[in-house]
XYZ file of C-alpha atoms in Angstrom:
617
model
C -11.376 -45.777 97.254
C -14.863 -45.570 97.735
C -16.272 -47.229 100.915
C -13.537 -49.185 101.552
C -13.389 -50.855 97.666
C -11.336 -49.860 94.770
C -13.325 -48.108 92.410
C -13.184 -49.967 88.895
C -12.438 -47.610 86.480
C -15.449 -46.608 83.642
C -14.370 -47.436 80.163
C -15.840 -44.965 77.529
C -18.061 -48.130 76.320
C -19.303 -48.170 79.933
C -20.295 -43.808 79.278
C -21.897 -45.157 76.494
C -24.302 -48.094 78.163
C -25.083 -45.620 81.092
C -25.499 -43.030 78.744
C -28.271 -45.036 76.916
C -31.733 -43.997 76.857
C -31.117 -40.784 78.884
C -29.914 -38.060 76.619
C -32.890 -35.842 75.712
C -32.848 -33.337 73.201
C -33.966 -29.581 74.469
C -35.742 -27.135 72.440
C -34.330 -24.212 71.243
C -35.765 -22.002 73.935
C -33.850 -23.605 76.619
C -29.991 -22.118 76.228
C -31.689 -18.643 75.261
C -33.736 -18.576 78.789
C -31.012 -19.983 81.340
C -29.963 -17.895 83.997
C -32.769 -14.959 82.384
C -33.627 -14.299 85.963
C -30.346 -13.908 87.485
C -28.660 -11.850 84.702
C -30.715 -9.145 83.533
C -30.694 -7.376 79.417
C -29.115 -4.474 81.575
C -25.917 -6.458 82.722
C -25.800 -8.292 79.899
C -25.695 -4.898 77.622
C -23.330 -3.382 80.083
C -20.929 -6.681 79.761
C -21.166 -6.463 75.960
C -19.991 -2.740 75.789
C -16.602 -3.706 77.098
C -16.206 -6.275 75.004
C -14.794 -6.105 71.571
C -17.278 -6.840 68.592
C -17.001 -5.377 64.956
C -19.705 -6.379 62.001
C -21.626 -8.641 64.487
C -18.613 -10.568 65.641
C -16.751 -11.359 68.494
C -13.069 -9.394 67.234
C -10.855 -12.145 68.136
C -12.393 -15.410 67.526
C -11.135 -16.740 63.688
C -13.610 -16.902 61.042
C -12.466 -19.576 59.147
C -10.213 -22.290 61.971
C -8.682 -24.620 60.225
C -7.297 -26.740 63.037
C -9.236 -26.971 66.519
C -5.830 -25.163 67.870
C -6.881 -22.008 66.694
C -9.503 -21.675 68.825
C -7.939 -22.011 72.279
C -6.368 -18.791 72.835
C -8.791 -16.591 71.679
C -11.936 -18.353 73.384
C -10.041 -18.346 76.411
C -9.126 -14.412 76.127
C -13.047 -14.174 75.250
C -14.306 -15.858 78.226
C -12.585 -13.827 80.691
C -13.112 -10.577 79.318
C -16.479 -11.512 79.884
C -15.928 -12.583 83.186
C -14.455 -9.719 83.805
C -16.973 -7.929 82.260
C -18.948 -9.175 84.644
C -17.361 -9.223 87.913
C -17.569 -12.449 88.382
C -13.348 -13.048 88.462
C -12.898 -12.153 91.769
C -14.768 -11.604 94.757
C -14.512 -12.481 98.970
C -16.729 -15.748 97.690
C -13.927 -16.746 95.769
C -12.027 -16.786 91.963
C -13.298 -17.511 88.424
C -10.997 -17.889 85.518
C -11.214 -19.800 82.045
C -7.939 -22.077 81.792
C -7.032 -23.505 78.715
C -6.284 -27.025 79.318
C -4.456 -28.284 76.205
C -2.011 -31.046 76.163
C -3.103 -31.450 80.117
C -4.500 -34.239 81.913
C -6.705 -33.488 84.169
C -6.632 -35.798 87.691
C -9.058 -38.832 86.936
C -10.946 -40.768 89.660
C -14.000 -42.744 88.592
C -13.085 -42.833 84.136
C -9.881 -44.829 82.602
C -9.227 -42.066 80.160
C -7.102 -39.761 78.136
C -9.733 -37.650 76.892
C -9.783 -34.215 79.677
C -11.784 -30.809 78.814
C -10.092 -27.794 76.082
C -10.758 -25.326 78.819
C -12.388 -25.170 82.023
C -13.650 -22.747 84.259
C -11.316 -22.728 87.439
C -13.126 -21.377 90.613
C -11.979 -21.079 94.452
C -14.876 -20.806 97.180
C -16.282 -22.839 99.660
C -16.960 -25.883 97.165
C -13.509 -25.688 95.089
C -9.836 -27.038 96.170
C -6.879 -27.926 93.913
C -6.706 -31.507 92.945
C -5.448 -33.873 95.034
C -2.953 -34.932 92.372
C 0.010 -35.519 94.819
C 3.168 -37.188 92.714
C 0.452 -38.546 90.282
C 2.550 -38.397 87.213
C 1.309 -36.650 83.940
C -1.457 -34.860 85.932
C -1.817 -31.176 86.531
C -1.468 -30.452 90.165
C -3.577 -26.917 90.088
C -6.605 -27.167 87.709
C -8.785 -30.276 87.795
C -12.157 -31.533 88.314
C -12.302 -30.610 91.777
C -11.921 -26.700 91.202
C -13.861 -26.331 88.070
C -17.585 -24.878 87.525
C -18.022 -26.256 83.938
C -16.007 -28.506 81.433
C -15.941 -26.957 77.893
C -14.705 -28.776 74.343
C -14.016 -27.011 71.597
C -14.647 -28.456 67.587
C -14.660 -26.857 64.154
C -17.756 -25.894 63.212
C -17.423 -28.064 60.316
C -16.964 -31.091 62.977
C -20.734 -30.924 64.454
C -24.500 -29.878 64.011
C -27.533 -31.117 65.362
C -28.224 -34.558 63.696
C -28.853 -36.940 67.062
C -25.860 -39.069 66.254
C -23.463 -36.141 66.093
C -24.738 -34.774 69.427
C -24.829 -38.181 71.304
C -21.208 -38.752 70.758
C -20.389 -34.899 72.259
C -22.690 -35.432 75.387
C -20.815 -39.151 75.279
C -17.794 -37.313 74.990
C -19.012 -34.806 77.950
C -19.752 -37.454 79.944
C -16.297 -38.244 80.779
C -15.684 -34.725 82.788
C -19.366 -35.209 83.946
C -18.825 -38.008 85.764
C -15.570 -36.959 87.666
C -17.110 -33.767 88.648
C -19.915 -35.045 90.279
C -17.622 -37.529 91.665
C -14.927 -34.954 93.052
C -17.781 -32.225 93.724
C -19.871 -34.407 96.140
C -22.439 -31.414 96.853
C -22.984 -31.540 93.200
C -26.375 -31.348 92.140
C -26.204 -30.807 88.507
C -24.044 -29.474 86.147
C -23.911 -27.434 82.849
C -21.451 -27.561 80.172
C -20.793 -26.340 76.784
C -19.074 -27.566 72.773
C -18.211 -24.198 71.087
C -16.854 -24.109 67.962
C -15.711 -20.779 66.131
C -19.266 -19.961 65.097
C -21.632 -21.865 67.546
C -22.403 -23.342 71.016
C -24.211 -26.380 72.316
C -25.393 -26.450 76.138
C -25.289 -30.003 77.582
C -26.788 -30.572 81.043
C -26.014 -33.753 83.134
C -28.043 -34.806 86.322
C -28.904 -37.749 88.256
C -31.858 -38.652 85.706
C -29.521 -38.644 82.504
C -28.297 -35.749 80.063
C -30.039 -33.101 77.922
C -28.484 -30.737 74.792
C -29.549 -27.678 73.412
C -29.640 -27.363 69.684
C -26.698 -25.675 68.107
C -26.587 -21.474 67.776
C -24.645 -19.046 66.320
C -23.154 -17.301 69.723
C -22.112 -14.290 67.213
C -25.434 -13.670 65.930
C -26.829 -14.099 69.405
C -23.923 -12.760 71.827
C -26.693 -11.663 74.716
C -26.955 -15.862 75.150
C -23.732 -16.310 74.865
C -22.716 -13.986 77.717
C -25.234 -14.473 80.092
C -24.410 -18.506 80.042
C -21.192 -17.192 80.485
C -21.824 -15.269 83.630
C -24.093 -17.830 85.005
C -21.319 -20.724 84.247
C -19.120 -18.609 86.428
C -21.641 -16.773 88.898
C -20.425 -16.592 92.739
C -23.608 -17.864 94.065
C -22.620 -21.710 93.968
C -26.141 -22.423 94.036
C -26.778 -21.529 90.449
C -23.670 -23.387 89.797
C -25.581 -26.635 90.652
C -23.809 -27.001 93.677
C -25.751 -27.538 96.950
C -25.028 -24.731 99.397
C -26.506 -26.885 102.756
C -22.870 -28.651 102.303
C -20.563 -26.366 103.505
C -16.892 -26.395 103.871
C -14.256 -24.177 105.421
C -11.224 -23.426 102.690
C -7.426 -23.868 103.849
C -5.230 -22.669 101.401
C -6.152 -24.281 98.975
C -8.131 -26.956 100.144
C -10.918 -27.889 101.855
C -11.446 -28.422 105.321
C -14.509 -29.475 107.413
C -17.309 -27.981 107.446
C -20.884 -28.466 107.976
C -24.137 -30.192 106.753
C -27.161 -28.491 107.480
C -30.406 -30.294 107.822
C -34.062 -28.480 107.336
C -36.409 -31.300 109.416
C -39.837 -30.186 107.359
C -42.088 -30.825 110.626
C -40.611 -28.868 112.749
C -39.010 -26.233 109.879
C -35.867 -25.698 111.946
C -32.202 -26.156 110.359
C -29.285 -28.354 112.665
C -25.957 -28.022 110.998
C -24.133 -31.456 111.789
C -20.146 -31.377 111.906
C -18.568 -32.986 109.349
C -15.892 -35.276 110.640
C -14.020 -35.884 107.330
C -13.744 -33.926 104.336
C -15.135 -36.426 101.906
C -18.225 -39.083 102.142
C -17.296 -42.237 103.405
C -19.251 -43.608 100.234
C -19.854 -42.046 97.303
C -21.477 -43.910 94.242
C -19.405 -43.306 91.153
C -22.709 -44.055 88.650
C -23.527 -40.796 87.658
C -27.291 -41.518 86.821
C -29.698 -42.964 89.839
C -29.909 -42.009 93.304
C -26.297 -41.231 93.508
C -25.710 -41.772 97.333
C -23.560 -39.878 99.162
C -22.902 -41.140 103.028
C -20.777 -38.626 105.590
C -19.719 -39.427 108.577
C -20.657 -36.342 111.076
C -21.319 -35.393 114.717
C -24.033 -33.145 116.157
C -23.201 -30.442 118.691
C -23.070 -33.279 121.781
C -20.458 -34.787 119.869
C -22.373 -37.810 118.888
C -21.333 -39.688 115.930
C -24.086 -39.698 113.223
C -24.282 -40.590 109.355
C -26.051 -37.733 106.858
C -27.285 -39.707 103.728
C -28.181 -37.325 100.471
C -29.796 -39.540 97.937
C -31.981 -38.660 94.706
C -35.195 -40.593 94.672
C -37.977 -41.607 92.789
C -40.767 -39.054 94.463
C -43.547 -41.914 93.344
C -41.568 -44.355 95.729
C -42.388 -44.181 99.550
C -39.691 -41.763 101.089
C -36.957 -43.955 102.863
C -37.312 -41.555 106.044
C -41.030 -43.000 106.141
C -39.876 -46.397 106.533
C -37.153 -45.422 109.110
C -39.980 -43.658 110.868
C -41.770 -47.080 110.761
C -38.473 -49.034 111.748
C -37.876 -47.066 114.827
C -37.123 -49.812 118.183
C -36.783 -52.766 115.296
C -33.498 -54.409 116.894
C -30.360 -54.419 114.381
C -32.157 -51.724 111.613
C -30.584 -49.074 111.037
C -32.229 -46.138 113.342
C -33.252 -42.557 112.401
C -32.270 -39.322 113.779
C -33.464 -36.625 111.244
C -34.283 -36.147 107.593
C -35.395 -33.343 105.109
C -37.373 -33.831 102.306
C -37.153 -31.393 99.351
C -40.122 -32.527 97.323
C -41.637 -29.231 95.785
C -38.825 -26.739 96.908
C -36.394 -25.019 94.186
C -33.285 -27.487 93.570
C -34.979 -30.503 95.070
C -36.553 -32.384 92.048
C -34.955 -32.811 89.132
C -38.024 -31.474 87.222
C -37.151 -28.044 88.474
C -34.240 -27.262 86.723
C -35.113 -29.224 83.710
C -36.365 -27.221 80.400
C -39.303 -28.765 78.617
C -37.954 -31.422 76.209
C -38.527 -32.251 72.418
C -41.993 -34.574 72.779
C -40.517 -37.338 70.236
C -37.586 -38.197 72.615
C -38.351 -40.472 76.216
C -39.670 -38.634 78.906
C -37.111 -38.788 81.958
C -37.904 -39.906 85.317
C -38.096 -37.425 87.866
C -36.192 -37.710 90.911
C -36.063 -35.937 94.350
C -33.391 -35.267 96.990
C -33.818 -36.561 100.226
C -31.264 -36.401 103.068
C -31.487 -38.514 105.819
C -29.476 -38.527 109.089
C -29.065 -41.726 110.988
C -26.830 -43.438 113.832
C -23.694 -44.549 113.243
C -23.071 -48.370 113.180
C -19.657 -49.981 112.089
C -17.159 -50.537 108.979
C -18.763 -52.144 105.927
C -19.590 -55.855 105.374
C -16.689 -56.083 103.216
C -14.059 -54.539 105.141
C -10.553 -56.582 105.766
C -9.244 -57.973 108.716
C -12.234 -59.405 110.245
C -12.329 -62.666 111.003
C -14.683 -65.404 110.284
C -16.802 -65.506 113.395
C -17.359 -61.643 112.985
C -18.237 -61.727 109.313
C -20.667 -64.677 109.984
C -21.943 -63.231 112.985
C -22.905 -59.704 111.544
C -24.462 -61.677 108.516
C -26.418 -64.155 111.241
C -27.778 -60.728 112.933
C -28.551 -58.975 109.846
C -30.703 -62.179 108.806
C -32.452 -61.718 112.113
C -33.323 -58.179 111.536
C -34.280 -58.624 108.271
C -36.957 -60.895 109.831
C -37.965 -58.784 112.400
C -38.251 -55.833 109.866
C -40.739 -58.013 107.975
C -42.655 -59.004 111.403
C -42.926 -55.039 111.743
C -44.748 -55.118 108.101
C -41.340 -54.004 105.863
C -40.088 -55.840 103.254
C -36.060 -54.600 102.432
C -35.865 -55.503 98.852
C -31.869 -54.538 98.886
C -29.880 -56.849 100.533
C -26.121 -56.332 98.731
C -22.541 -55.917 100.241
C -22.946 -52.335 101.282
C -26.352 -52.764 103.004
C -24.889 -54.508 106.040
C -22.422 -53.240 108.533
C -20.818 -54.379 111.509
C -22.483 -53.130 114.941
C -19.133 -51.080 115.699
C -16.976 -52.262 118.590
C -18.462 -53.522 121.561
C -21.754 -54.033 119.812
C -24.264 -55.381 122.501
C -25.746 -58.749 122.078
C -27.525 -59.534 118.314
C -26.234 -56.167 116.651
C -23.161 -57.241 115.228
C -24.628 -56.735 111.771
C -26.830 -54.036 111.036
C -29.610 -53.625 107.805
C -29.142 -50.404 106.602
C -30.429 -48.322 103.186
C -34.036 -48.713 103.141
C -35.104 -46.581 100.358
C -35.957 -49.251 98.656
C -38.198 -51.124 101.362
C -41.909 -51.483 100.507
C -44.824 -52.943 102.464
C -44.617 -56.635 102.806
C -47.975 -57.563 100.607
C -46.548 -60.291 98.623
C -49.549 -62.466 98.916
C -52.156 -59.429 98.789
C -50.151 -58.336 95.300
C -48.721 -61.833 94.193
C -47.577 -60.028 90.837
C -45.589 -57.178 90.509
C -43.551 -56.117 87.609
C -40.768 -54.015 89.900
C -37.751 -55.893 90.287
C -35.431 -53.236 92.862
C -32.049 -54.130 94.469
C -28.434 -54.217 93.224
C -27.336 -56.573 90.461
C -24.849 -58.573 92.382
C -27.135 -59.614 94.659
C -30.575 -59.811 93.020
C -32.648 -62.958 93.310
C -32.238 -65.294 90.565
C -36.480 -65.165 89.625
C -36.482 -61.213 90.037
C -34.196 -61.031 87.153
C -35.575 -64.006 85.257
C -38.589 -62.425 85.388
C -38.234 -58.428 84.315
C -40.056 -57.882 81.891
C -42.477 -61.403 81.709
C -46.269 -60.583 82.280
C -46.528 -62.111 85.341
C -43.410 -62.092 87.485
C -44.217 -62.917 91.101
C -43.790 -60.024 93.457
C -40.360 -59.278 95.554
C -40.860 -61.345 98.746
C -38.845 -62.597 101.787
C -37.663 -65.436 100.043
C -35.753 -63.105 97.134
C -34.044 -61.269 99.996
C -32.825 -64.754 101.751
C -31.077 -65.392 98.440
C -29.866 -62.038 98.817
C -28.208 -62.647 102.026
C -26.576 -66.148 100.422
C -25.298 -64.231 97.204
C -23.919 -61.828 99.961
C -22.067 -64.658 101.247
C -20.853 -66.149 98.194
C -19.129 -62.904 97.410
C -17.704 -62.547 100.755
C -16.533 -66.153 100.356
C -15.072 -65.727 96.495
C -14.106 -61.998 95.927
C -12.853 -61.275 99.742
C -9.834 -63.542 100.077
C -7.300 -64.498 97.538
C -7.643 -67.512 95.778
C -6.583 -69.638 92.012
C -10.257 -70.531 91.875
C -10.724 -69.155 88.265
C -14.116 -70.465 87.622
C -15.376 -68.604 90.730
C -13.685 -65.151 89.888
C -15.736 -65.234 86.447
C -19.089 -66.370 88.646
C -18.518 -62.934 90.844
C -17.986 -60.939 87.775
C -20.516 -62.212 85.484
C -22.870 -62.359 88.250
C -21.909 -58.500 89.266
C -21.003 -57.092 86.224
C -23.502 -59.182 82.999
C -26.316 -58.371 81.573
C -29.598 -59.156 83.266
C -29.930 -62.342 81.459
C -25.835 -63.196 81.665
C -26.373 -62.560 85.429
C -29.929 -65.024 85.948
C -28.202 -67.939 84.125
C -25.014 -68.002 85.594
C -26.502 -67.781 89.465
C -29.204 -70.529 88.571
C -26.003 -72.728 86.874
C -24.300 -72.248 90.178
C -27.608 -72.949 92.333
C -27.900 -76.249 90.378
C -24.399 -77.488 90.170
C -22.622 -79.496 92.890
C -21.094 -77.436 95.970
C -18.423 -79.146 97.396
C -16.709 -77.983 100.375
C -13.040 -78.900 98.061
C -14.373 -76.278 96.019
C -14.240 -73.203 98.435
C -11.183 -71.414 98.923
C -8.922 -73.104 101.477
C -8.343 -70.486 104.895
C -12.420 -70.947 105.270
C -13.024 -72.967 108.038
C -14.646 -76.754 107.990
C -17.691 -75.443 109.657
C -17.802 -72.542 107.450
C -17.714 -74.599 104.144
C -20.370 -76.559 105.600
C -22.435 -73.441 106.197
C -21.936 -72.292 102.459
C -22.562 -75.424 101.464
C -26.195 -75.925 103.432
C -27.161 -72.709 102.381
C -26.863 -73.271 98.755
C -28.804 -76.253 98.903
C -31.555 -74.471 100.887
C -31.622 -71.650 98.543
C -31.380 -74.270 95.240
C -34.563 -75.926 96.854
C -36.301 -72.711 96.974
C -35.539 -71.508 93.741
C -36.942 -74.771 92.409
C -39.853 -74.901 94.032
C -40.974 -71.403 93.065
C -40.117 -72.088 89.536
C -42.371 -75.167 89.495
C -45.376 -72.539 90.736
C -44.510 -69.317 88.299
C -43.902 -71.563 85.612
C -42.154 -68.994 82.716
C -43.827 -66.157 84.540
C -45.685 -65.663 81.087
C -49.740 -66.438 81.829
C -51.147 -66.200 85.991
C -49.974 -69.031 88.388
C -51.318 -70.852 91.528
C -51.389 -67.977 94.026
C -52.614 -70.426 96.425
C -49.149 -72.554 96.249
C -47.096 -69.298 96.671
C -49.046 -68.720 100.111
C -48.614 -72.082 101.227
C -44.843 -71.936 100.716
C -44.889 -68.229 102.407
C -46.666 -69.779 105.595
C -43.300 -71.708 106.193
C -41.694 -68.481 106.649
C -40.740 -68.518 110.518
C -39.293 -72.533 109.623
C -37.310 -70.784 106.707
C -36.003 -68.283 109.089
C -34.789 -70.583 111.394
C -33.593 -73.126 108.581
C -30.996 -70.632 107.416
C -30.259 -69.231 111.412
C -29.775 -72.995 112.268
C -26.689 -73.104 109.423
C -24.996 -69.809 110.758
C -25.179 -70.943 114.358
C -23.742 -74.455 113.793
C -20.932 -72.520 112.017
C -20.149 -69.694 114.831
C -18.763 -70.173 117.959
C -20.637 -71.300 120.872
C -19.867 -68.094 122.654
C -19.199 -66.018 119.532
C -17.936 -62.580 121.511
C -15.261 -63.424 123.518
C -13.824 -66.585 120.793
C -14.465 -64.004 117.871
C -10.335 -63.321 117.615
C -9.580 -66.968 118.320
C -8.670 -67.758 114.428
C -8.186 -64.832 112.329
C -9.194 -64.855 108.460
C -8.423 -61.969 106.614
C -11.709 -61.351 104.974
């Protein structure tokens, strides 16, 4: 579960679309310079004395495999007489040891697949715990993803080199232990890997801005690379692990317990460790490339219930905490407490532990880490067992702090399912819904900037004309009006993918909608927006006034959508600005339009009749 939803499982054609543009070929300096620093020639020589090596050859490993089963045993013996080489198997920080994994399956989370790693690195410490694989059949109980530094596959040499197409399928391939890692490891950072075949060894690297391989060497004619990735893959500092060492549990047994998050506020330069109140993030996005948001729920030393958010952003972008800072007093937006920023400090853009790259591939997008901490609010939008008159009401509020946000100059730009919670109980008077996740917020200057190429937000719940649009010349800027439609595609899923229901046209509208292409996703929502909304055709347990709310809102946002179309035109040469602005000047009667429909549809006195008809929703 992941913020209340069931996670839908990654297909390996799913690795492959995220995968695509983002794998970045290294040079051959890269694997040959990691972990230089941190291991010196003297350690390394030391390590390689003990080890055994005749005619420029690791001993054991065979010459001439001919099955990938060959190669198990003696890699595995290799690896942790290197390890122990190094001291690196045990220590009071904790345990390495390399595991073959063969014939195992390894405890999935986030990927709907058979494929697991030949042999992993199996670590204890503060960021390591047994899987929780409890009577999960098939599925190793003590060796997974969650107590692993690094995933390793093994090939015949005759199996790989370093044409692109070969080593796109292995960091593919990769990808399926990359993205449960980061998944099960949510103070992951970044993370290393290896393919080693009897004669050579690839590095792969996987971070929030996409993947990156080393070329191919020969780990027998160069065994002082070879063993110092080796010692770095299984250092005790979890910090050159790619692990981040701010997030730090206690260790029962064998599992984790909670711990702290520490917080470095960059004004004032002092650190706060917040308590964590559960062992995991109460969300954690299972994308592996993007911001990849993590959300705990923590308390600080009076016991007051906070939220830490780590996200990686674009450093170009204005700073969410910035916005917060700008938000502070707006009514029913979400409210700041602290923040750290780690633009320019080691670990905090993605730029620092990135090699330089081979020129003819894409240059990747930097990112930055950014933590925020912020008060706590209540469950999710989409959480069960609320009834009507509370979903409707925290959706009514969260329309009226989306207005007041953009009174205060802020435009949100994000308005989706998990963007809006429930006030918590008791909530006073208009915070019943909250606006929350504003790192994608920008100045409202829709009319200053009338075209703007950015389209931001989550698929689901983009504006029709904001995906029309990417990628046309002159597609009109992200304005209030994009955000209202939003809010009613926010609605339409509560309405269609919250309750049960035989409507089978409507669950293909919610996943084409969620789940299509750009294009698949524009033309179904502007085939619903111009078809005929019936109240017969919304599921029946909806109330009369309810259907009647859907129902006005989809012919106030089909209005809209048409009369912006008949300004932008195909968004392909410059349109009226002037007839924009005049439809932007109606923004307080738009407002009130769409507040109009969600009062005549709540209760007159919604807190005290809110339980008077349940829903399951």
């Amino acid at each position: 579960m992941n913020n209340g939803k069931p996670i839908v499982l990654a297909t390996f054609e799913d690795i492959q679309f995220e995968l695509k543009d983002r794998i970045v070929k290294a040079d051959d300096t890269w694997a040959k310079t990691l972990y230089k620093k941190s291991v010196s020639s003297e350690r390394v020589n030391n390590i390689k004395a003990q080890l055994d090596m005749d005619c420029g050859r690791f001993d054991d490993v065979p010459e001439d495999a001919n099955t990938k089963s060959e190669l198990y045993a003696p890699l595995v013996k290799l690896l942790n007489s290197i390890i122990g080489a190094s001291g690196n198997s045990k220590s009071r920080n904790g345990t390495r040891q390399a595991v073959s994994t063969k014939g195992k399956q390894l405890h999935k989370c986030v990927v709907e697949s058979q494929v697991s790693p030949d042999i992993v690195i199996k670590a204890t410490g503060s960021s390591f715990e047994v899987p929780r694989a409890y009577r999960v059949p098939n599925v190793d109980a003590h060796v997974g993803y969650t107590n692993t530094t690094t995933a390793i596959e093994l090939r015949l040499d005759s199996t790989t080199n370093d044409v692109e197409r070969t080593a796109t399928k292995e960091v593919q391939r990769m990808c399926i232990s990359a993205k449960e890692i980061f998944f099960q490891q949510p103070n992951r950072l970044y993370l290393y890997t290896l393919v080693v075949t009897e004669e050579r060894v690839r590095l792969i690297q996987f971070d929030r801005a996409g993947a990156l391989y080393s070329p191919l060497f020969n780990y027998h004619d160069d065994p002082d690379t070879f063993i110092r990735l080796i010692v770095g893959l299984t250092s005790m500092d979890e910090t050159e692990l790619g692990l981040d060492t701010s997030v730090q549990f206690q260790v029962i047994g064998d599992m984790k317990a909670l711990g702290t998050i520490r917080v470095l506020n960059p004004i004032t330069k002092e650190c706060t460790d917040y308590k964590m109140r559960n062992v995991d993030p109460f969300l954690r996005r299972e994308e592996l490339f993007g911001r990849g948001t993590r959300m705990w729920d923590v308390e600080d030393a009076d016991g007051t219930r906070l939220y830490v958010k780590d996200a990686w952003i674009d450093p170009n972008l204005t700073p969410e905490y910035i916005i917060l800072l700008k938000a502070k007093g707006v009514k029913g937006v979400q409210q700041i407490v602290d923040y750290e920023d780690r633009l320019g400090r080691p670990y905090g853009e993605i730029q620092y532990f990135r090699p330089r790259c081979d020129p003819d591939y894409s240059p990747f997008v930097n990112k930055c880490f950014q933590r925020l901490v912020t008060v706590r609010y209540g469950v999710g939008i989409t959480t069960r067992n609320k009834t009507e008159a509370e979903v409707l009401g925290a959706l009514y509020d969260a329309i009226k702090a989306h207005e007041r946000l953009l009174d205060s100059g802020i435009l949100h730009c994000d308005i989706s399912l998990g963007n809006i919670l429930f006030g918590g109980p008791n909530a006073p008077d208009g915070l019943a819904g909250i606006l929350i996740d504003l790192d994608l917020a920008i100045k409202a200057q829709y009319d200053k900037y009338p075209i703007d190429g950015r389209t931001t937000g989550t698929r689901h719940s983009h504006s029709n004309l904001q995906l029309k649009g990417r990628g046309r010349p002159c597609k009109p800027a992200h304005d209030y009006l994009d955000d209202l439609e939003s809010f009613f595609w926010v609605l339409i899923h509560l309405i269609y993918d919250q309750v049960n229901h035989d409507l089978s046209w409507a669950h293909r509208l919610i996943n084409t909608i969620g789940h299509g292409d750009q294009k698949e996703s524009a033309d179904a929502k502007r085939a619903f927006l111009a078809g005929d909304l019936e109240p017969s055709l919304i599921p029946e347990g909806w109330s009369k006034k309810c259907k009647g709310l859907v129902v006005a809102f989809h012919h106030f946002i089909d209005d809209i959508v048409i009369e912006k179309e008949e300004i932008v035109g195909e968004m392909d040469r410059v349109w009226d600005f002037s007839a924009m602005q005049a439809l932007h000047s109606q923004k307080r009667a738009h407002y009130q339009e769409v507040l109009d429909m969600f009062e005549a549809a709540l209760p007159a006195h919604r807190a005290p009749l809110a339980r008077t008809t349940r829903h399951n929703v």
